[in-house]
Amino acid sequence: MSPRPDSFGRRLLPQPVLTLAIVALWMMLQSDAGGGTLLLGLALGLLIPIFTSVFWPSRLRVFRAGAAVRLVGIVLYDILVANIAVARVVLGNTRNIRPAFVDVPLDMDDAYVATILGSIITLTPGTLTIDIDMDRRIVHIHGLDVPDPAAVIADIKSRYETPLKEIFGC
Amino acid sequence: MIAEAIASLLIVTGAAFVLLGSIGLVRLPDIFTRLHGPTKATTLGVGAIVAASSVAAYAVNGDISLRELTIPLFLFITAPVSAHLIGKVALKDAAARRQN
């Protein structure tokens, strides 16, 4: 299915997932969903990955849309619930909180997927990605109120890392 | 009328969470805990305000616009990057101070 390295198809379409994402984004930004809009979107979707291919050393091979939709649902739900928890921390006695640094061991090799994981950690309230260390394979995170570091790690691994590995097949 | 009520409720909710982010910025003790406030305000706060805009647009024009969705989308992509960079610098700075 996937073309040989440096084959013509690979050079023309280095990042098929990125191409699809750009076309979808372009269609969202335009108010009319006509053929001309789609054509321009396709042109951008084809050209941008080629011109930015230097920034994308690895190529996403798998993308399971169903699992991605499920992960987005989990993340949105967590943002909603955990925001209220952070609100309570902020309004309560801020001297009683236990901020802590936690190292979450990574179970993947792809730096881009790790970056997505890091972004999700930052977006969900209570945790913040400080550093992603692909050599030591850890995500260095800061928690606003961490009574139990092991629980935070287990939460991140089961809620976000496992679905991400399923989506990108790594 | 109902749409107006829903949109108002969403705006107030969103504004409340943005305010909470700012209060967190003032009340929390150090740079790492303070970083939590603003990154969260953008997620739920802006999300709710954008949802209000979608509801209002639907009530007025009767069409569902996907364009509003690109605002939280870009915010969700960019907010972690700035938080990540500030956190990384703060960590390096703290390490340098400890050595001196």
mmCIF file of C-alpha atoms in Angstrom:
data_model
loop_
_atom_site.group_PDB
_atom_site.id
_atom_site.type_symbol
_atom_site.label_atom_id
_atom_site.label_comp_id
_atom_site.label_asym_id
_atom_site.label_seq_id
_atom_site.Cartn_x
_atom_site.Cartn_y
_atom_site.Cartn_z
ATOM 1 C CA MET A 1 0.000 0.000 0.000
ATOM 2 C CA SER A 2 2.598 2.564 1.018
ATOM 3 C CA PRO A 3 4.956 3.545 -1.801
ATOM 4 C CA ARG A 4 8.685 2.841 -1.727
ATOM 5 C CA PRO A 5 10.885 5.505 -0.164
ATOM 6 C CA ASP A 6 11.493 8.403 -2.554
ATOM 7 C CA SER A 7 9.126 7.005 -5.114
ATOM 8 C CA PHE A 8 7.297 9.510 -7.339
ATOM 9 C CA GLY A 9 4.078 9.154 -5.354
ATOM 10 C CA ARG A 10 5.871 9.799 -2.112
ATOM 11 C CA ARG A 11 7.520 12.953 -3.393
ATOM 12 C CA LEU A 12 4.248 14.256 -4.826
ATOM 13 C CA LEU A 13 2.242 13.411 -1.717
ATOM 14 C CA PRO A 14 4.675 13.312 1.208
ATOM 15 C CA GLN A 15 2.032 13.685 3.920
ATOM 16 C CA PRO A 16 -1.400 12.424 2.830
ATOM 17 C CA VAL A 17 -2.917 13.026 6.285
ATOM 18 C CA LEU A 18 -1.628 16.609 6.328
ATOM 19 C CA THR A 19 -3.032 17.157 2.830
ATOM 20 C CA LEU A 20 -6.476 15.999 3.951
ATOM 21 C CA ALA A 21 -6.285 18.181 7.064
ATOM 22 C CA ILE A 22 -5.373 21.279 5.025
ATOM 23 C CA VAL A 23 -8.215 20.687 2.552
ATOM 24 C CA ALA A 24 -10.706 20.170 5.397
ATOM 25 C CA LEU A 25 -9.474 23.317 7.179
ATOM 26 C CA TRP A 26 -9.699 25.341 3.957
ATOM 27 C CA MET A 27 -13.272 24.215 3.383
ATOM 28 C CA MET A 28 -14.140 25.194 6.965
ATOM 29 C CA LEU A 29 -12.625 28.658 6.549
ATOM 30 C CA GLN A 30 -14.591 29.378 3.366
ATOM 31 C CA SER A 31 -18.266 30.130 3.727
ATOM 32 C CA ASP A 32 -19.193 28.709 0.310
ATOM 33 C CA ALA A 33 -18.433 25.050 -0.339
ATOM 34 C CA GLY A 34 -18.243 25.302 -4.125
ATOM 35 C CA GLY A 35 -16.026 23.468 -6.600
ATOM 36 C CA GLY A 36 -13.639 26.411 -6.949
ATOM 37 C CA THR A 37 -13.047 26.485 -3.209
ATOM 38 C CA LEU A 38 -12.346 22.777 -3.185
ATOM 39 C CA LEU A 39 -9.929 23.123 -6.108
ATOM 40 C CA LEU A 40 -7.971 25.897 -4.382
ATOM 41 C CA GLY A 41 -7.983 23.883 -1.145
ATOM 42 C CA LEU A 42 -6.628 20.854 -2.988
ATOM 43 C CA ALA A 43 -3.885 22.978 -4.547
ATOM 44 C CA LEU A 44 -2.876 24.264 -1.097
ATOM 45 C CA GLY A 45 -3.144 20.771 0.356
ATOM 46 C CA LEU A 46 -0.764 19.461 -2.300
ATOM 47 C CA LEU A 47 1.729 22.342 -2.267
ATOM 48 C CA ILE A 48 2.104 23.077 1.468
ATOM 49 C CA PRO A 49 3.266 19.546 2.442
ATOM 50 C CA ILE A 50 5.812 19.590 -0.408
ATOM 51 C CA PHE A 51 7.266 22.971 0.609
ATOM 52 C CA THR A 52 7.324 22.072 4.303
ATOM 53 C CA SER A 53 8.519 18.488 3.851
ATOM 54 C CA VAL A 54 11.844 19.411 5.543
ATOM 55 C CA PHE A 55 9.941 19.794 8.826
ATOM 56 C CA TRP A 56 8.331 16.379 8.541
ATOM 57 C CA PRO A 57 11.020 13.702 8.643
ATOM 58 C CA SER A 58 8.637 10.893 9.479
ATOM 59 C CA ARG A 59 5.479 10.105 7.601
ATOM 60 C CA LEU A 60 2.196 9.203 9.240
ATOM 61 C CA ARG A 61 1.174 5.889 7.764
ATOM 62 C CA VAL A 62 -1.935 5.048 9.699
ATOM 63 C CA PHE A 63 -4.802 7.243 10.734
ATOM 64 C CA ARG A 64 -7.878 5.654 12.262
ATOM 65 C CA ALA A 65 -10.612 8.297 12.104
ATOM 66 C CA GLY A 66 -13.045 6.450 14.384
ATOM 67 C CA ALA A 67 -10.523 6.216 17.200
ATOM 68 C CA ALA A 68 -9.601 9.887 16.620
ATOM 69 C CA VAL A 69 -13.226 10.997 17.025
ATOM 70 C CA ARG A 70 -13.433 8.973 20.243
ATOM 71 C CA LEU A 71 -10.250 10.581 21.593
ATOM 72 C CA VAL A 72 -11.573 14.083 20.780
ATOM 73 C CA GLY A 73 -14.706 13.202 22.763
ATOM 74 C CA ILE A 74 -12.648 12.026 25.753
ATOM 75 C CA VAL A 75 -10.469 15.158 25.664
ATOM 76 C CA LEU A 76 -13.452 17.555 25.406
ATOM 77 C CA TYR A 77 -15.159 15.790 28.299
ATOM 78 C CA ASP A 78 -11.989 15.941 30.406
ATOM 79 C CA ILE A 79 -11.546 19.647 29.624
ATOM 80 C CA LEU A 80 -15.079 20.297 30.879
ATOM 81 C CA VAL A 81 -14.805 18.245 34.074
ATOM 82 C CA ALA A 82 -11.242 19.164 35.023
ATOM 83 C CA ASN A 83 -11.798 22.886 34.392
ATOM 84 C CA ILE A 84 -14.260 22.870 37.265
ATOM 85 C CA ALA A 85 -11.686 21.109 39.464
ATOM 86 C CA VAL A 86 -9.078 23.740 38.607
ATOM 87 C CA ALA A 87 -11.636 26.494 39.256
ATOM 88 C CA ARG A 88 -12.068 25.109 42.763
ATOM 89 C CA VAL A 89 -8.287 25.113 43.309
ATOM 90 C CA VAL A 90 -7.957 28.693 42.070
ATOM 91 C CA LEU A 91 -10.799 30.017 44.229
ATOM 92 C CA GLY A 92 -9.898 27.958 47.294
ATOM 93 C CA ASN A 93 -6.931 28.213 49.583
ATOM 94 C CA THR A 94 -4.028 28.205 47.161
ATOM 95 C CA ARG A 95 -1.570 27.421 49.957
ATOM 96 C CA ASN A 96 -2.958 23.925 50.382
ATOM 97 C CA ILE A 97 -2.298 22.759 46.824
ATOM 98 C CA ARG A 98 0.466 20.279 46.115
ATOM 99 C CA PRO A 99 2.107 21.268 42.810
ATOM 100 C CA ALA A 100 4.601 18.693 41.571
ATOM 101 C CA PHE A 101 6.699 17.670 38.604
ATOM 102 C CA VAL A 102 5.906 14.236 37.242
ATOM 103 C CA ASP A 103 7.798 12.234 34.610
ATOM 104 C CA VAL A 104 5.430 10.257 32.416
ATOM 105 C CA PRO A 105 7.241 7.429 30.634
ATOM 106 C CA LEU A 106 6.490 7.395 26.901
ATOM 107 C CA ASP A 107 5.538 4.206 25.150
ATOM 108 C CA MET A 108 6.114 5.429 21.571
ATOM 109 C CA ASP A 109 8.922 6.463 19.248
ATOM 110 C CA ASP A 110 7.208 8.993 17.006
ATOM 111 C CA ALA A 111 8.069 12.553 18.061
ATOM 112 C CA TYR A 112 4.938 13.988 16.407
ATOM 113 C CA VAL A 113 2.570 11.678 18.202
ATOM 114 C CA ALA A 114 4.415 12.503 21.434
ATOM 115 C CA THR A 115 3.886 16.202 20.641
ATOM 116 C CA ILE A 116 0.161 15.637 20.217
ATOM 117 C CA LEU A 117 0.141 13.833 23.570
ATOM 118 C CA GLY A 118 2.010 16.767 25.117
ATOM 119 C CA SER A 119 -0.540 19.236 23.717
ATOM 120 C CA ILE A 120 -3.445 17.193 25.069
ATOM 121 C CA ILE A 121 -1.788 17.121 28.503
ATOM 122 C CA THR A 122 -1.491 20.915 28.436
ATOM 123 C CA LEU A 123 -5.064 21.458 27.220
ATOM 124 C CA THR A 124 -6.606 19.284 29.903
ATOM 125 C CA PRO A 125 -6.615 21.351 33.086
ATOM 126 C CA GLY A 126 -4.409 20.510 36.043
ATOM 127 C CA THR A 127 -1.467 19.269 34.010
ATOM 128 C CA LEU A 128 1.052 21.082 31.825
ATOM 129 C CA THR A 129 3.714 19.706 29.508
ATOM 130 C CA ILE A 130 7.063 21.302 30.342
ATOM 131 C CA ASP A 131 9.356 19.177 28.221
ATOM 132 C CA ILE A 132 9.211 16.200 25.879
ATOM 133 C CA ASP A 133 12.420 14.205 26.005
ATOM 134 C CA MET A 134 12.498 11.660 23.172
ATOM 135 C CA ASP A 135 15.978 10.420 24.194
ATOM 136 C CA ARG A 136 14.872 9.416 27.666
ATOM 137 C CA ARG A 137 11.355 8.772 26.356
ATOM 138 C CA ILE A 138 9.567 10.792 29.002
ATOM 139 C CA VAL A 139 7.136 13.674 29.079
ATOM 140 C CA HIS A 140 8.083 16.050 31.865
ATOM 141 C CA ILE A 141 4.819 17.473 33.180
ATOM 142 C CA HIS A 142 3.811 19.848 35.931
ATOM 143 C CA GLY A 143 0.658 19.178 37.913
ATOM 144 C CA LEU A 144 -1.235 21.935 39.694
ATOM 145 C CA ASP A 145 -2.461 19.694 42.508
ATOM 146 C CA VAL A 146 -0.959 16.212 42.643
ATOM 147 C CA PRO A 147 -1.873 14.100 45.664
ATOM 148 C CA ASP A 148 -0.762 10.917 43.862
ATOM 149 C CA PRO A 149 1.758 11.055 40.951
ATOM 150 C CA ALA A 150 1.169 7.395 40.026
ATOM 151 C CA ALA A 151 -2.540 8.067 39.478
ATOM 152 C CA VAL A 152 -1.753 11.009 37.161
ATOM 153 C CA ILE A 153 0.614 8.847 35.102
ATOM 154 C CA ALA A 154 -1.877 5.974 34.888
ATOM 155 C CA ASP A 155 -4.630 8.420 33.884
ATOM 156 C CA ILE A 156 -2.606 9.970 31.063
ATOM 157 C CA LYS A 157 -1.453 6.600 29.758
ATOM 158 C CA SER A 158 -4.888 5.003 29.693
ATOM 159 C CA ARG A 159 -6.971 8.006 28.595
ATOM 160 C CA TYR A 160 -4.696 9.618 25.986
ATOM 161 C CA GLU A 161 -1.621 7.569 25.145
ATOM 162 C CA THR A 162 -3.369 4.277 24.410
ATOM 163 C CA PRO A 163 -5.940 5.889 22.053
ATOM 164 C CA LEU A 164 -3.170 7.892 20.332
ATOM 165 C CA LYS A 165 -1.211 4.720 19.689
ATOM 166 C CA GLU A 166 -4.328 3.160 18.257
ATOM 167 C CA ILE A 167 -5.021 6.162 15.990
ATOM 168 C CA PHE A 168 -1.529 6.388 14.526
ATOM 169 C CA GLY A 169 -0.680 2.711 14.776
ATOM 170 C CA CYS A 170 2.599 3.124 16.630
ATOM 171 C CA MET B 1 -35.682 33.606 22.157
ATOM 172 C CA ILE B 2 -34.504 30.222 23.431
ATOM 173 C CA ALA B 3 -31.406 30.540 21.264
ATOM 174 C CA GLU B 4 -30.751 33.953 22.769
ATOM 175 C CA ALA B 5 -30.999 32.517 26.266
ATOM 176 C CA ILE B 6 -28.631 29.654 25.423
ATOM 177 C CA ALA B 7 -26.162 32.035 23.763
ATOM 178 C CA SER B 8 -26.248 34.404 26.761
ATOM 179 C CA LEU B 9 -25.692 31.528 29.170
ATOM 180 C CA LEU B 10 -22.725 30.310 27.102
ATOM 181 C CA ILE B 11 -21.200 33.801 26.976
ATOM 182 C CA VAL B 12 -21.501 34.224 30.743
ATOM 183 C CA THR B 13 -20.042 30.747 31.354
ATOM 184 C CA GLY B 14 -17.168 31.393 28.968
ATOM 185 C CA ALA B 15 -16.424 34.810 30.450
ATOM 186 C CA ALA B 16 -16.493 33.294 33.948
ATOM 187 C CA PHE B 17 -13.844 30.738 33.012
ATOM 188 C CA VAL B 18 -11.648 33.350 31.333
ATOM 189 C CA LEU B 19 -11.965 35.415 34.535
ATOM 190 C CA LEU B 20 -11.025 32.336 36.599
ATOM 191 C CA GLY B 21 -7.901 31.952 34.459
ATOM 192 C CA SER B 22 -6.922 35.533 35.280
ATOM 193 C CA ILE B 23 -7.679 35.082 38.993
ATOM 194 C CA GLY B 24 -5.464 32.000 38.917
ATOM 195 C CA LEU B 25 -2.699 34.096 37.375
ATOM 196 C CA VAL B 26 -2.866 36.454 40.361
ATOM 197 C CA ARG B 27 -3.417 33.986 43.181
ATOM 198 C CA LEU B 28 -1.151 31.054 42.356
ATOM 199 C CA PRO B 29 2.318 31.110 43.915
ATOM 200 C CA ASP B 30 4.941 30.490 41.178
ATOM 201 C CA ILE B 31 5.453 30.545 37.421
ATOM 202 C CA PHE B 32 4.639 26.862 36.872
ATOM 203 C CA THR B 33 1.329 26.949 38.718
ATOM 204 C CA ARG B 34 0.519 30.307 37.091
ATOM 205 C CA LEU B 35 0.929 28.774 33.645
ATOM 206 C CA HIS B 36 -2.098 26.611 34.395
ATOM 207 C CA GLY B 37 -4.506 29.543 34.482
ATOM 208 C CA PRO B 38 -4.227 31.063 30.992
ATOM 209 C CA THR B 39 -3.894 27.752 29.117
ATOM 210 C CA LYS B 40 -7.155 26.608 30.668
ATOM 211 C CA ALA B 41 -9.017 29.857 30.105
ATOM 212 C CA THR B 42 -8.477 29.439 26.386
ATOM 213 C CA THR B 43 -9.901 25.930 26.320
ATOM 214 C CA LEU B 44 -13.257 26.085 28.071
ATOM 215 C CA GLY B 45 -13.687 29.875 28.188
ATOM 216 C CA VAL B 46 -13.093 30.605 24.527
ATOM 217 C CA GLY B 47 -14.814 27.336 23.602
ATOM 218 C CA ALA B 48 -18.033 28.424 25.312
ATOM 219 C CA ILE B 49 -17.921 31.928 23.804
ATOM 220 C CA VAL B 50 -17.393 30.477 20.315
ATOM 221 C CA ALA B 51 -20.275 28.063 20.895
ATOM 222 C CA ALA B 52 -22.433 31.064 21.804
ATOM 223 C CA SER B 53 -21.457 32.695 18.515
ATOM 224 C CA SER B 54 -22.463 29.536 16.631
ATOM 225 C CA VAL B 55 -25.836 29.361 18.390
ATOM 226 C CA ALA B 56 -26.526 33.049 17.752
ATOM 227 C CA ALA B 57 -25.551 32.752 14.082
ATOM 228 C CA TYR B 58 -27.850 29.750 13.718
ATOM 229 C CA ALA B 59 -30.729 31.657 15.295
ATOM 230 C CA VAL B 60 -30.246 34.710 13.061
ATOM 231 C CA ASN B 61 -29.304 33.166 9.707
ATOM 232 C CA GLY B 62 -30.600 29.642 10.143
ATOM 233 C CA ASP B 63 -27.385 28.087 8.877
ATOM 234 C CA ILE B 64 -24.735 26.196 10.742
ATOM 235 C CA SER B 65 -21.305 27.725 10.205
ATOM 236 C CA LEU B 66 -18.205 25.636 10.700
ATOM 237 C CA ARG B 67 -15.987 28.698 10.523
ATOM 238 C CA GLU B 68 -16.304 29.430 14.242
ATOM 239 C CA LEU B 69 -14.865 26.003 14.968
ATOM 240 C CA THR B 70 -11.544 27.032 13.450
ATOM 241 C CA ILE B 71 -11.001 29.579 16.257
ATOM 242 C CA PRO B 72 -10.766 27.001 19.084
ATOM 243 C CA LEU B 73 -8.968 24.676 16.684
ATOM 244 C CA PHE B 74 -6.128 27.164 16.139
ATOM 245 C CA LEU B 75 -6.125 28.076 19.834
ATOM 246 C CA PHE B 76 -5.883 24.420 20.826
ATOM 247 C CA ILE B 77 -2.894 24.039 18.520
ATOM 248 C CA THR B 78 -1.054 27.210 19.590
ATOM 249 C CA ALA B 79 -1.796 27.482 23.335
ATOM 250 C CA PRO B 80 0.205 24.356 24.327
ATOM 251 C CA VAL B 81 3.172 25.570 22.269
ATOM 252 C CA SER B 82 3.505 28.863 24.149
ATOM 253 C CA ALA B 83 2.917 27.159 27.514
ATOM 254 C CA HIS B 84 5.524 24.540 26.607
ATOM 255 C CA LEU B 85 8.112 27.202 25.696
ATOM 256 C CA ILE B 86 7.495 29.331 28.800
ATOM 257 C CA GLY B 87 7.671 26.212 30.995
ATOM 258 C CA LYS B 88 10.861 25.010 29.366
ATOM 259 C CA VAL B 89 12.578 28.395 29.800
ATOM 260 C CA ALA B 90 11.403 28.645 33.426
ATOM 261 C CA LEU B 91 12.808 25.190 34.144
ATOM 262 C CA LYS B 92 16.191 26.039 32.591
ATOM 263 C CA ASP B 93 16.202 29.330 34.485
ATOM 264 C CA ALA B 94 15.458 27.579 37.786
ATOM 265 C CA ALA B 95 18.254 25.065 37.133
ATOM 266 C CA ALA B 96 20.704 27.877 36.351
ATOM 267 C CA ARG B 97 19.789 29.717 39.539
ATOM 268 C CA ARG B 98 20.355 26.591 41.606
ATOM 269 C CA GLN B 99 23.889 26.270 40.215
ATOM 270 C CA ASN B 100 24.871 29.851 41.037
#
